[in-house]
PDB file of C-alpha atoms in Angstrom:
ATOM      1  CA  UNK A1147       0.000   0.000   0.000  1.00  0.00           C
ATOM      2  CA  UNK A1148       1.568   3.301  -1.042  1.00  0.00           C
ATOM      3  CA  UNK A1149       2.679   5.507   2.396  1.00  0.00           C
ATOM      4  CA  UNK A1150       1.413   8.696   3.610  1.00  0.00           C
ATOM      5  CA  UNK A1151       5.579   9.578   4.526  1.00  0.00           C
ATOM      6  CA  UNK A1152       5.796   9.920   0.507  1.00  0.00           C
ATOM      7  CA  UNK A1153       2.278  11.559  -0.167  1.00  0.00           C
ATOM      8  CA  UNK A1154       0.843   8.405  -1.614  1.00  0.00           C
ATOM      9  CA  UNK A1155       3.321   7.851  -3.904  1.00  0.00           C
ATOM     10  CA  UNK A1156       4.395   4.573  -5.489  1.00  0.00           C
ATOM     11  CA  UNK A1157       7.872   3.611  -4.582  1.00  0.00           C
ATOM     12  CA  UNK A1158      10.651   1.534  -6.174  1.00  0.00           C
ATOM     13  CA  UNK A1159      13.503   0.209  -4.562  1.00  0.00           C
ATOM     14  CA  UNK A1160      17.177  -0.469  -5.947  1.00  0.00           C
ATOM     15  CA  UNK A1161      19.774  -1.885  -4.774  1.00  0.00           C
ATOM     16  CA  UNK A1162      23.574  -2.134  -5.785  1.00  0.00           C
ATOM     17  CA  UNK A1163      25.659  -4.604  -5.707  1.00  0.00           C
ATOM     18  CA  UNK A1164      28.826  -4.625  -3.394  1.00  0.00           C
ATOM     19  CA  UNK A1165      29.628  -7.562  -0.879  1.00  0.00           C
ATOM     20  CA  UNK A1166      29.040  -7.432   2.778  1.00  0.00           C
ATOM     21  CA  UNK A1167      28.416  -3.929   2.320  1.00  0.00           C
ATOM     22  CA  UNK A1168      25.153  -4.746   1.375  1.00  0.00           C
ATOM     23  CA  UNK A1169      23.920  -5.480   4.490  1.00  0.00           C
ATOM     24  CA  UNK A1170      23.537  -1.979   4.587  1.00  0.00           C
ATOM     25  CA  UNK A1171      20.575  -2.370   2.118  1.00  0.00           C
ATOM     26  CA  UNK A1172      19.175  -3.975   5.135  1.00  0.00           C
ATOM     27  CA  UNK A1173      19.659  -1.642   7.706  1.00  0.00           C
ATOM     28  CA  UNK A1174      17.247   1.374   4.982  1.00  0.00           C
ATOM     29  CA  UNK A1175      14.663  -1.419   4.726  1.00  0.00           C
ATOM     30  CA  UNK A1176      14.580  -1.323   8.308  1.00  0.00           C
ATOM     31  CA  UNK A1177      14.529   1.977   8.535  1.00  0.00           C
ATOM     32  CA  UNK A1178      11.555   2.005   5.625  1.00  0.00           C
ATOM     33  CA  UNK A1179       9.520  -0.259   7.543  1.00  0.00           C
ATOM     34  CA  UNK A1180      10.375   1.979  11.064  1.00  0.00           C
ATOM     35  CA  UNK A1181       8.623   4.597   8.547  1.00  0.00           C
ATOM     36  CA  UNK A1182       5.802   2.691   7.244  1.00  0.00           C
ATOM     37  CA  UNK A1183       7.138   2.574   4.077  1.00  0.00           C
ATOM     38  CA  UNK A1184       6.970  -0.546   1.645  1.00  0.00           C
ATOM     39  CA  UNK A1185       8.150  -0.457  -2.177  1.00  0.00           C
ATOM     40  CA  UNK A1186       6.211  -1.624  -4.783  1.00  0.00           C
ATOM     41  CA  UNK A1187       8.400  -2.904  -7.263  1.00  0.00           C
ATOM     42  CA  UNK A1188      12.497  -3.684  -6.589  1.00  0.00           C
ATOM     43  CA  UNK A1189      15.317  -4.339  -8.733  1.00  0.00           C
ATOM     44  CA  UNK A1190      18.943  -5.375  -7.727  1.00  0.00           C
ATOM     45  CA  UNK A1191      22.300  -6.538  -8.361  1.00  0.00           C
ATOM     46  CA  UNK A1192      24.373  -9.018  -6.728  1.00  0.00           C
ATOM     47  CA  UNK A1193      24.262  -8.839  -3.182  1.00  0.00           C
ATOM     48  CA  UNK A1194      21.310  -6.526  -4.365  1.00  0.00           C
ATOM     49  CA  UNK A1195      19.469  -9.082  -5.725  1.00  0.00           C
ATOM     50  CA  UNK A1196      19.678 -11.495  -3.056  1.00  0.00           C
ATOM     51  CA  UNK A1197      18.224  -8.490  -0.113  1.00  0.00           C
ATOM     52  CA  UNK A1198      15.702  -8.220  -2.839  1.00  0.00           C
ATOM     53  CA  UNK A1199      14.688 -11.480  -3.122  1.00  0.00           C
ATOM     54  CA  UNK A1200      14.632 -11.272   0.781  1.00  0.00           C
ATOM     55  CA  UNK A1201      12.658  -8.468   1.063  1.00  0.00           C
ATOM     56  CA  UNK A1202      10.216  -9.218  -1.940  1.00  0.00           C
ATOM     57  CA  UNK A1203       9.543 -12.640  -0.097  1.00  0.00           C
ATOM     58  CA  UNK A1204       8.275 -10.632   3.009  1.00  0.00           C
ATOM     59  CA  UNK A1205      11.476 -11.994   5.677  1.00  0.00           C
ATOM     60  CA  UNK A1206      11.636  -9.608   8.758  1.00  0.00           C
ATOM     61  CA  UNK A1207      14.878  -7.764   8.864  1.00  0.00           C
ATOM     62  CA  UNK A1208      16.542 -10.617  11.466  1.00  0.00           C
ATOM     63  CA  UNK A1209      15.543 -13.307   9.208  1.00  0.00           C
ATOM     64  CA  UNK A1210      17.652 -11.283   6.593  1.00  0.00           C
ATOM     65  CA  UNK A1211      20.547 -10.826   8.101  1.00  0.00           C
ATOM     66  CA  UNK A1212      20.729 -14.491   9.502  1.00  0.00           C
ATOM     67  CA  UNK A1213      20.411 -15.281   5.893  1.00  0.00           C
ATOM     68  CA  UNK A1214      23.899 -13.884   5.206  1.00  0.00           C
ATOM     69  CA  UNK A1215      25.316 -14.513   8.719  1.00  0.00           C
ATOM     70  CA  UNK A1216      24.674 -18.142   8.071  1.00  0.00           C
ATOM     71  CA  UNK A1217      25.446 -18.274   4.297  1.00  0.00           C
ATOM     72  CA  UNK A1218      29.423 -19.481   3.870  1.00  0.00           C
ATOM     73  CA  UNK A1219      31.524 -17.795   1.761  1.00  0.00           C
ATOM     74  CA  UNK A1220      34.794 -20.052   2.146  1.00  0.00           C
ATOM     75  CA  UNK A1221      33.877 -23.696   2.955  1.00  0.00           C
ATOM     76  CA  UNK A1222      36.418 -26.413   2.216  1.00  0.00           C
ATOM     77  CA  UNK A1223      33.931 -28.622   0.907  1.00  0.00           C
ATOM     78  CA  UNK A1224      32.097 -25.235  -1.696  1.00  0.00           C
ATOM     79  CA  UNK A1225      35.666 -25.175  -3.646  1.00  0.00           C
ATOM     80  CA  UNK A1226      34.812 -25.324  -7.259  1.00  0.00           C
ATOM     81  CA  UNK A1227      36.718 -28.862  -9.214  1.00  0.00           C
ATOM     82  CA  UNK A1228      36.249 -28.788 -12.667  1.00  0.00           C
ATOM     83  CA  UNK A1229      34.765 -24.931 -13.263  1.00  0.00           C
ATOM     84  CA  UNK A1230      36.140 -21.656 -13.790  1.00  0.00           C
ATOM     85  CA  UNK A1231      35.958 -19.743 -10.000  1.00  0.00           C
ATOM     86  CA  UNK A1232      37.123 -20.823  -6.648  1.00  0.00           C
ATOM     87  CA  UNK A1233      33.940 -21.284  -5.336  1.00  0.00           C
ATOM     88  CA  UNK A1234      31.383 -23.991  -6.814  1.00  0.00           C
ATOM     89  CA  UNK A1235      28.120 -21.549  -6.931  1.00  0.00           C
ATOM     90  CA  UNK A1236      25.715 -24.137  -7.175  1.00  0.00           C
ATOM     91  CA  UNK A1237      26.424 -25.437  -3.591  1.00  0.00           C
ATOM     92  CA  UNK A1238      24.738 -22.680  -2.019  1.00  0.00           C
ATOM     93  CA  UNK A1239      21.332 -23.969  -3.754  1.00  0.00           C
ATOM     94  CA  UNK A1240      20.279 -26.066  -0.409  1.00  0.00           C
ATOM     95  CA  UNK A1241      20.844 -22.836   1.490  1.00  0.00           C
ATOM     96  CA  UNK A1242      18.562 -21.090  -1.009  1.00  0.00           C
ATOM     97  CA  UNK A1243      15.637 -23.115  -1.132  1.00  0.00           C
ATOM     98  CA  UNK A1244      15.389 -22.752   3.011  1.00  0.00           C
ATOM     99  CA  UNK A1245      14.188 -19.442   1.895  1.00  0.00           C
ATOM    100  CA  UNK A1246      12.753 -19.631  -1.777  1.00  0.00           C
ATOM    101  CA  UNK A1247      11.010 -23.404  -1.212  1.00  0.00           C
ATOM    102  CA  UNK A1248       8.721 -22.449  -4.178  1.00  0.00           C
ATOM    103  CA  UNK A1249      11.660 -21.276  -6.349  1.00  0.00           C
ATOM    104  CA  UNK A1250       9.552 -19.059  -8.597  1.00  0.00           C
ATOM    105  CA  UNK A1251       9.553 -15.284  -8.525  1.00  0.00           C
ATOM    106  CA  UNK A1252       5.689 -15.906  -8.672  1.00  0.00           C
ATOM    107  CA  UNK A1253       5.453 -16.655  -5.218  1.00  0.00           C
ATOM    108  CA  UNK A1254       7.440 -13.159  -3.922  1.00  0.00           C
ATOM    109  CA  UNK A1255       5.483 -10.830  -2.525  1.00  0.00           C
ATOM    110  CA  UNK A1256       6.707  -8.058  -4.767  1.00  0.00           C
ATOM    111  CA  UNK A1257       7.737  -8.041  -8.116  1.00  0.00           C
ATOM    112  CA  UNK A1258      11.526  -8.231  -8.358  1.00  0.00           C
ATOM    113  CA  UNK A1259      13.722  -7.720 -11.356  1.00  0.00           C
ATOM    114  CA  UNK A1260      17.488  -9.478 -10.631  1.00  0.00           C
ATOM    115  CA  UNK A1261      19.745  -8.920 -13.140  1.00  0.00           C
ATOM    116  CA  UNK A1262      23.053 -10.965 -14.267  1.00  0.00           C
ATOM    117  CA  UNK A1263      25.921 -11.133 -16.670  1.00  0.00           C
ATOM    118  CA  UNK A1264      25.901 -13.488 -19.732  1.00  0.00           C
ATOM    119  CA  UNK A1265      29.037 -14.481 -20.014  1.00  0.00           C
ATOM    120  CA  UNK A1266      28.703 -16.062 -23.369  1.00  0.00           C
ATOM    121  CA  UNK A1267      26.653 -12.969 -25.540  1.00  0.00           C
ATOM    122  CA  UNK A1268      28.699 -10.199 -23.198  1.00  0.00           C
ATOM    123  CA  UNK A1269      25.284  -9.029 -22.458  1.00  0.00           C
ATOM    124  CA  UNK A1270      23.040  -8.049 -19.791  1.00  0.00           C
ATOM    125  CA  UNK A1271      20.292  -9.913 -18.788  1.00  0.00           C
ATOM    126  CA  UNK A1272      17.453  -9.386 -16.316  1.00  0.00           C
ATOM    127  CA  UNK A1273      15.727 -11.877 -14.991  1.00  0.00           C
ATOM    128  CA  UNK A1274      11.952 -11.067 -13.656  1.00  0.00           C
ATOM    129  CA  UNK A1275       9.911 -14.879 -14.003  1.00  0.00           C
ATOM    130  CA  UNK A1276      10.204 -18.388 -13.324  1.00  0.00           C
ATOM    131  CA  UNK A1277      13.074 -20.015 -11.649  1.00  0.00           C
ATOM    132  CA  UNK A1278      14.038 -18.025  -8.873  1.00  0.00           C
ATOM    133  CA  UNK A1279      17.201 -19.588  -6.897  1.00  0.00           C
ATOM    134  CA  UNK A1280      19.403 -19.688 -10.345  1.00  0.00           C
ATOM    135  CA  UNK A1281      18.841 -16.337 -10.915  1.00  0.00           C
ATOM    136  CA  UNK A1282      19.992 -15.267  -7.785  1.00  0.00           C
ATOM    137  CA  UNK A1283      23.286 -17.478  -7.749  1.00  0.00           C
ATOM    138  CA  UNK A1284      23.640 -15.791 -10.957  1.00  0.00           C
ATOM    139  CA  UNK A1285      23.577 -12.723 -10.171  1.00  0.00           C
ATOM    140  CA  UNK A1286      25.596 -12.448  -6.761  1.00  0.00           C
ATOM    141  CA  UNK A1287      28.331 -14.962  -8.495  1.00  0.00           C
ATOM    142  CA  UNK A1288      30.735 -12.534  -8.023  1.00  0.00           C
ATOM    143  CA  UNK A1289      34.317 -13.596 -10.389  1.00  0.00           C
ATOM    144  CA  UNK A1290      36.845 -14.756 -10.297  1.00  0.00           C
ATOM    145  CA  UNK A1291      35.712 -16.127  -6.926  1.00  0.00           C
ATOM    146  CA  UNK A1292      32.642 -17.798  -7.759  1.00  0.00           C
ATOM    147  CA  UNK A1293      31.628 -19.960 -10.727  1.00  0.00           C
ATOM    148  CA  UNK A1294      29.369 -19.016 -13.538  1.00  0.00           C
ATOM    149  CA  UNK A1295      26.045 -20.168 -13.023  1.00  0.00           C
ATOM    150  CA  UNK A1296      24.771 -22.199 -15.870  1.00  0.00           C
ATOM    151  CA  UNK A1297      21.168 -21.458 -17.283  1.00  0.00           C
ATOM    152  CA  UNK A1298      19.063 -23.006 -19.946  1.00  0.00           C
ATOM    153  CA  UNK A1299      22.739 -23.941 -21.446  1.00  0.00           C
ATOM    154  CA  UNK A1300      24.238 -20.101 -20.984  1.00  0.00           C
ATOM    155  CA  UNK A1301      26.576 -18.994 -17.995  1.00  0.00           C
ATOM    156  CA  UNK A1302      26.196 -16.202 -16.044  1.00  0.00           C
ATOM    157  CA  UNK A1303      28.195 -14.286 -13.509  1.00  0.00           C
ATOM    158  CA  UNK A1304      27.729 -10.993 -11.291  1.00  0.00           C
ATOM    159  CA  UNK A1305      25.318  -8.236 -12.331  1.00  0.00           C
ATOM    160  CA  UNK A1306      27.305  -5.999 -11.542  1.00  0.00           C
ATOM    161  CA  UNK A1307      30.010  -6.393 -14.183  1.00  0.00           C
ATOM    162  CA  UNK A1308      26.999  -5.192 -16.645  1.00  0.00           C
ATOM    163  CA  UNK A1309      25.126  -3.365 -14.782  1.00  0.00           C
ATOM    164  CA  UNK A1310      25.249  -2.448 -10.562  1.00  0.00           C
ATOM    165  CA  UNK A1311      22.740  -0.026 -10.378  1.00  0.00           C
ATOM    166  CA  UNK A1312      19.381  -1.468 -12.019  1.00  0.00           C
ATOM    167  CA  UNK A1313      17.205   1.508 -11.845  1.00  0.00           C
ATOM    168  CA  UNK A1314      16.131   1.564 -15.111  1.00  0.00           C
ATOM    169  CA  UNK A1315      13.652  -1.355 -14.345  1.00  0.00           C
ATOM    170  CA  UNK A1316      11.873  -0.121 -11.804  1.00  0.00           C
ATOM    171  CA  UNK A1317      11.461   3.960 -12.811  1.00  0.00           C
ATOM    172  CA  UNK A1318       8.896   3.582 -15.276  1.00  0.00           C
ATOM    173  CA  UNK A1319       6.306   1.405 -12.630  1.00  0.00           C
ATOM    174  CA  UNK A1320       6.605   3.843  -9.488  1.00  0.00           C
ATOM    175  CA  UNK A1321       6.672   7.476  -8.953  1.00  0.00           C
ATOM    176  CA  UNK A1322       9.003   7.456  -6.210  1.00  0.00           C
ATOM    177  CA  UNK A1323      13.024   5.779  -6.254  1.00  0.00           C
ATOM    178  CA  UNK A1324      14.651   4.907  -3.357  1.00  0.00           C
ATOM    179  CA  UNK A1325      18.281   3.917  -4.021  1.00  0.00           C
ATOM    180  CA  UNK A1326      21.417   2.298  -1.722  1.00  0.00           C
ATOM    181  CA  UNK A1327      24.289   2.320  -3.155  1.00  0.00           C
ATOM    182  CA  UNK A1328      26.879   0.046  -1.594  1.00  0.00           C
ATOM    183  CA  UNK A1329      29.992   0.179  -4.161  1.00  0.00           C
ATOM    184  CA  UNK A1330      32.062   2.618  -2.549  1.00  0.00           C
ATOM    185  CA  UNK A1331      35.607   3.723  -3.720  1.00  0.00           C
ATOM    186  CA  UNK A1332      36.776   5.893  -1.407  1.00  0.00           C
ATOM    187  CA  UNK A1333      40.300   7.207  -1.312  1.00  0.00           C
ATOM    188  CA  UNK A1334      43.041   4.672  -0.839  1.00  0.00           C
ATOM    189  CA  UNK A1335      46.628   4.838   0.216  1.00  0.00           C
ATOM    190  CA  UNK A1336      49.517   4.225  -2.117  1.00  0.00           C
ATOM    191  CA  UNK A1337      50.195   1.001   0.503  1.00  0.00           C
ATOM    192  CA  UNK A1338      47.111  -0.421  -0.580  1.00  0.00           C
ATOM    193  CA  UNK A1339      47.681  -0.660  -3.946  1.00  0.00           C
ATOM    194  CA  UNK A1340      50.599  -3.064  -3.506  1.00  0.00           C
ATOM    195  CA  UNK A1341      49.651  -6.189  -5.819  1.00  0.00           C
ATOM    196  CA  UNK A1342      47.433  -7.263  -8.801  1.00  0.00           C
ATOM    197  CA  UNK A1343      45.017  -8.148  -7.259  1.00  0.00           C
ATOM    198  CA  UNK A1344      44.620  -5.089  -5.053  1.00  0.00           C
ATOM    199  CA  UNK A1345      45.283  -3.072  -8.688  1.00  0.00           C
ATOM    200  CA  UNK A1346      42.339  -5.073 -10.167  1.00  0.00           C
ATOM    201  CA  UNK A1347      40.084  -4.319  -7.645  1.00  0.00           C
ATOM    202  CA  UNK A1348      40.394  -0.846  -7.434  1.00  0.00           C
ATOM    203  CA  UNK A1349      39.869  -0.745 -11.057  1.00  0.00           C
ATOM    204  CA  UNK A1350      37.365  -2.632 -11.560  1.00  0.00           C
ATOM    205  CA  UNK A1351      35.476  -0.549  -8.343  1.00  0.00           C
ATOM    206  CA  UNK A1352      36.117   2.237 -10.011  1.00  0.00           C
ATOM    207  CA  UNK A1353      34.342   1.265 -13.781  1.00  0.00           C
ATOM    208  CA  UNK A1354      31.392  -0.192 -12.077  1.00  0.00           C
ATOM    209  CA  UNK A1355      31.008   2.971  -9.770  1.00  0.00           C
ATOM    210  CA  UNK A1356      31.563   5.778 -12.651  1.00  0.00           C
ATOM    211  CA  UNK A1357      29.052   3.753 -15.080  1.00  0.00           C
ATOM    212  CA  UNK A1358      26.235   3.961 -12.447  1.00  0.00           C
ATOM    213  CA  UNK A1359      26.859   6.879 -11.386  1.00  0.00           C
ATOM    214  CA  UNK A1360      24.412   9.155 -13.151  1.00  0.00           C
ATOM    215  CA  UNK A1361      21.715   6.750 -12.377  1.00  0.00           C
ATOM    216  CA  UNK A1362      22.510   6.709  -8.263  1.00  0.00           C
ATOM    217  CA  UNK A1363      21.867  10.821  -8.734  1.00  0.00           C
ATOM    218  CA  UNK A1364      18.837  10.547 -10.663  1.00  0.00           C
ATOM    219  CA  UNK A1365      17.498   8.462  -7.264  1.00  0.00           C
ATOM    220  CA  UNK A1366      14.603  10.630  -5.105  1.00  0.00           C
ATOM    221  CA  UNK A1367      16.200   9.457  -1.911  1.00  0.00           C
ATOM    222  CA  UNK A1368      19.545   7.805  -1.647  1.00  0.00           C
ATOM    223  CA  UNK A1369      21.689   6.088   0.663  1.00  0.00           C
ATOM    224  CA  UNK A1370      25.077   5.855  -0.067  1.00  0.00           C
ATOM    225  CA  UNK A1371      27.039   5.891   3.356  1.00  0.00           C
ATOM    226  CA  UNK A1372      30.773   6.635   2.252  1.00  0.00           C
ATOM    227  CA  UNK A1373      31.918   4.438   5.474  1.00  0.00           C
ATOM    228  CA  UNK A1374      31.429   1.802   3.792  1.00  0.00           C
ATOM    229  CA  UNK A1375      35.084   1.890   2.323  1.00  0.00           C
ATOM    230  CA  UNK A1376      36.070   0.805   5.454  1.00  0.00           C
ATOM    231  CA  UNK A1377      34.561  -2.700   5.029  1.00  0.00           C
ATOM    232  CA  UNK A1378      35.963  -5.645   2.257  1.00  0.00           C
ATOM    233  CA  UNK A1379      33.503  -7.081  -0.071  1.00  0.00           C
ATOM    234  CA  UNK A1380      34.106 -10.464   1.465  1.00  0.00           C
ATOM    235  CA  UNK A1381      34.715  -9.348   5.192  1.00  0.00           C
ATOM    236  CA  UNK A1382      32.044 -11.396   6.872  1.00  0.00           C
ATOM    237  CA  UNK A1383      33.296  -9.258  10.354  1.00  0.00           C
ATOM    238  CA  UNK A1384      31.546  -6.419   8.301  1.00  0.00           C
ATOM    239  CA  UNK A1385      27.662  -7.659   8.470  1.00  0.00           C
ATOM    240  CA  UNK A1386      26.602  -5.871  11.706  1.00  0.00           C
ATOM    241  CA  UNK A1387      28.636  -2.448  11.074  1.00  0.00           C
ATOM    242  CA  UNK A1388      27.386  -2.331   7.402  1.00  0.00           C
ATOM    243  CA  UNK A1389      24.237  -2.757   8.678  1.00  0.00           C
ATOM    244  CA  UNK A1390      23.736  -0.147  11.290  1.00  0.00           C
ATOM    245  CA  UNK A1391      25.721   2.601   8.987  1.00  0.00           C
ATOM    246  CA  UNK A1392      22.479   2.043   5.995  1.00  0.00           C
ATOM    247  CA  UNK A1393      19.997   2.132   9.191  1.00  0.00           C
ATOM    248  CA  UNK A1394      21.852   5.324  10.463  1.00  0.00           C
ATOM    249  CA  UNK A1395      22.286   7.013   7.240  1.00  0.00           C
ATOM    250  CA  UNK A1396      18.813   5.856   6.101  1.00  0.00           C
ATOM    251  CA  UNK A1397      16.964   7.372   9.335  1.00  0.00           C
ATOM    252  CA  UNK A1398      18.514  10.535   8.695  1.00  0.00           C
ATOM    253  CA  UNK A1399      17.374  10.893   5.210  1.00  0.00           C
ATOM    254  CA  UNK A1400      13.961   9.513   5.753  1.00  0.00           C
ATOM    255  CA  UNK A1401      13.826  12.328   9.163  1.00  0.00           C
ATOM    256  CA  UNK A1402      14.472  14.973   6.746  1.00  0.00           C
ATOM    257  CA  UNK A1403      11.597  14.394   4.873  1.00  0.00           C
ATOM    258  CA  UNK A1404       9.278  15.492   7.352  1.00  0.00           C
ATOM    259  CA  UNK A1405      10.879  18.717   7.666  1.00  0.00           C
TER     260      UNK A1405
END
């Protein structure tokens, strides 16, 4: 039901990818809800898609961040033999369907739009029916650590390598965007730019961040909490604080509305 907070008006939520960091995304849903404020249509990326998928499916805000607490990211017995990543994707399916037992975006609450990276066309591709669970693991399989997630015979990888920001499928069904923004650059150091891998990173932050950048500032409200720097994509130590910095930053944008 549209909120009186907003005047009525229709809202649509996105959500970034970017790691642990998105358990920030969390913390502005649970500042939404402190607000009486529900979206009517979300889209999301990555780590995006899969608080989307949580949120859509009507979980309370402890059910989603026991989601991720729980989830492993490096389990012995999850390393990939045989496929491209170090992680095999697919094992986290089990984990999944605790959640998604119907596995069909028809049973979410709220229509969701996840989108994901096929590897084989070099094309973006959203995913908004059927099959739920695949869609996800495609979307949040973030390389070169996880494995492509293979789909009616194509593989697919992170959104976010295609597109981070999905706003563009939710704008044209509300009159109201809410966006969080998780994929912070920040400043670094010269010491932190020490190896490849380090060097890859940044680089690759900084192309996904500067391609979605004119759609973050087209948002009506945004979230982007520059802290989040401060916490690695992968940091599982980083749940709680990425968490309360969206709730913090997300109360004070939401209080200055009703000024």
């Amino acid at each position: 039901m549209p909120n009186t907070l907003l005047n009525n008006k229709s809202v649509g939520l996105v959500l970034s990818g970017g790691g642990v960091r998105g358990m920030a995304h969390i913390g502005l849903i649970k500042a939404l809800r402190e607000h009486g404020i529900e979206a009517q249509v979300v889209a999301g990326s990555s780590v995006g898609a899969l608080v989307g998928a949580l949120y859509a499916n009507g979980n309370t805000v402890n059910e989603m961040l026991q989601f991720f607490r729980d989830t492993p990211l490096f389990q012995y017995s999850f390393f990939a033999i045989g496929k491209p990543g170090l992680i095999d994707t697919e094992r986290y399916f089990s984990i999944f369907k605790k959640y998604f037992p119907t596995d069909d975006f028809a049973s979410l609450n709220t229509p969701l739009y996840v989108v994901a990276t096929d590897l084989m066309s070099g094309e973006e591709k959203v995913f908004h029916r059927g099959k739920l669970i695949h869609a996800l693991l495609a979307s949040a399989a973030l390389t070169p650590f996880f494995s492509p997630v293979e789909i009616d015979g194509i593989l697919y990888a992170d959104g976010g390598i295609m597109n981070n920001f999905p706003k563009e499928y939710v704008e044209n069904d509300c009159d109201y965007i809410i966006g969080s923004n998780v994929s912070i650059v920040g400043t670094l150091q010269k010491k932190e730019l020490k190896n490849s891998l380090q060097l890859t990173g940044r680089v690759t932050g900084l192309m996904i961040y500067a391609s979605s950048r004119e759609k973050i500032n087209q948002c009506d409200l945004l979230v982007e909490p520059q802290e989040l720097a401060g916490i690695g994509v992968l940091d599982k130590k980083g749940i709680e604080k990425a968490f309360t910095l969206g709730y913090d930053h997300a109360m004070k944008k939401l209080e200055s509305l009703r000024l």
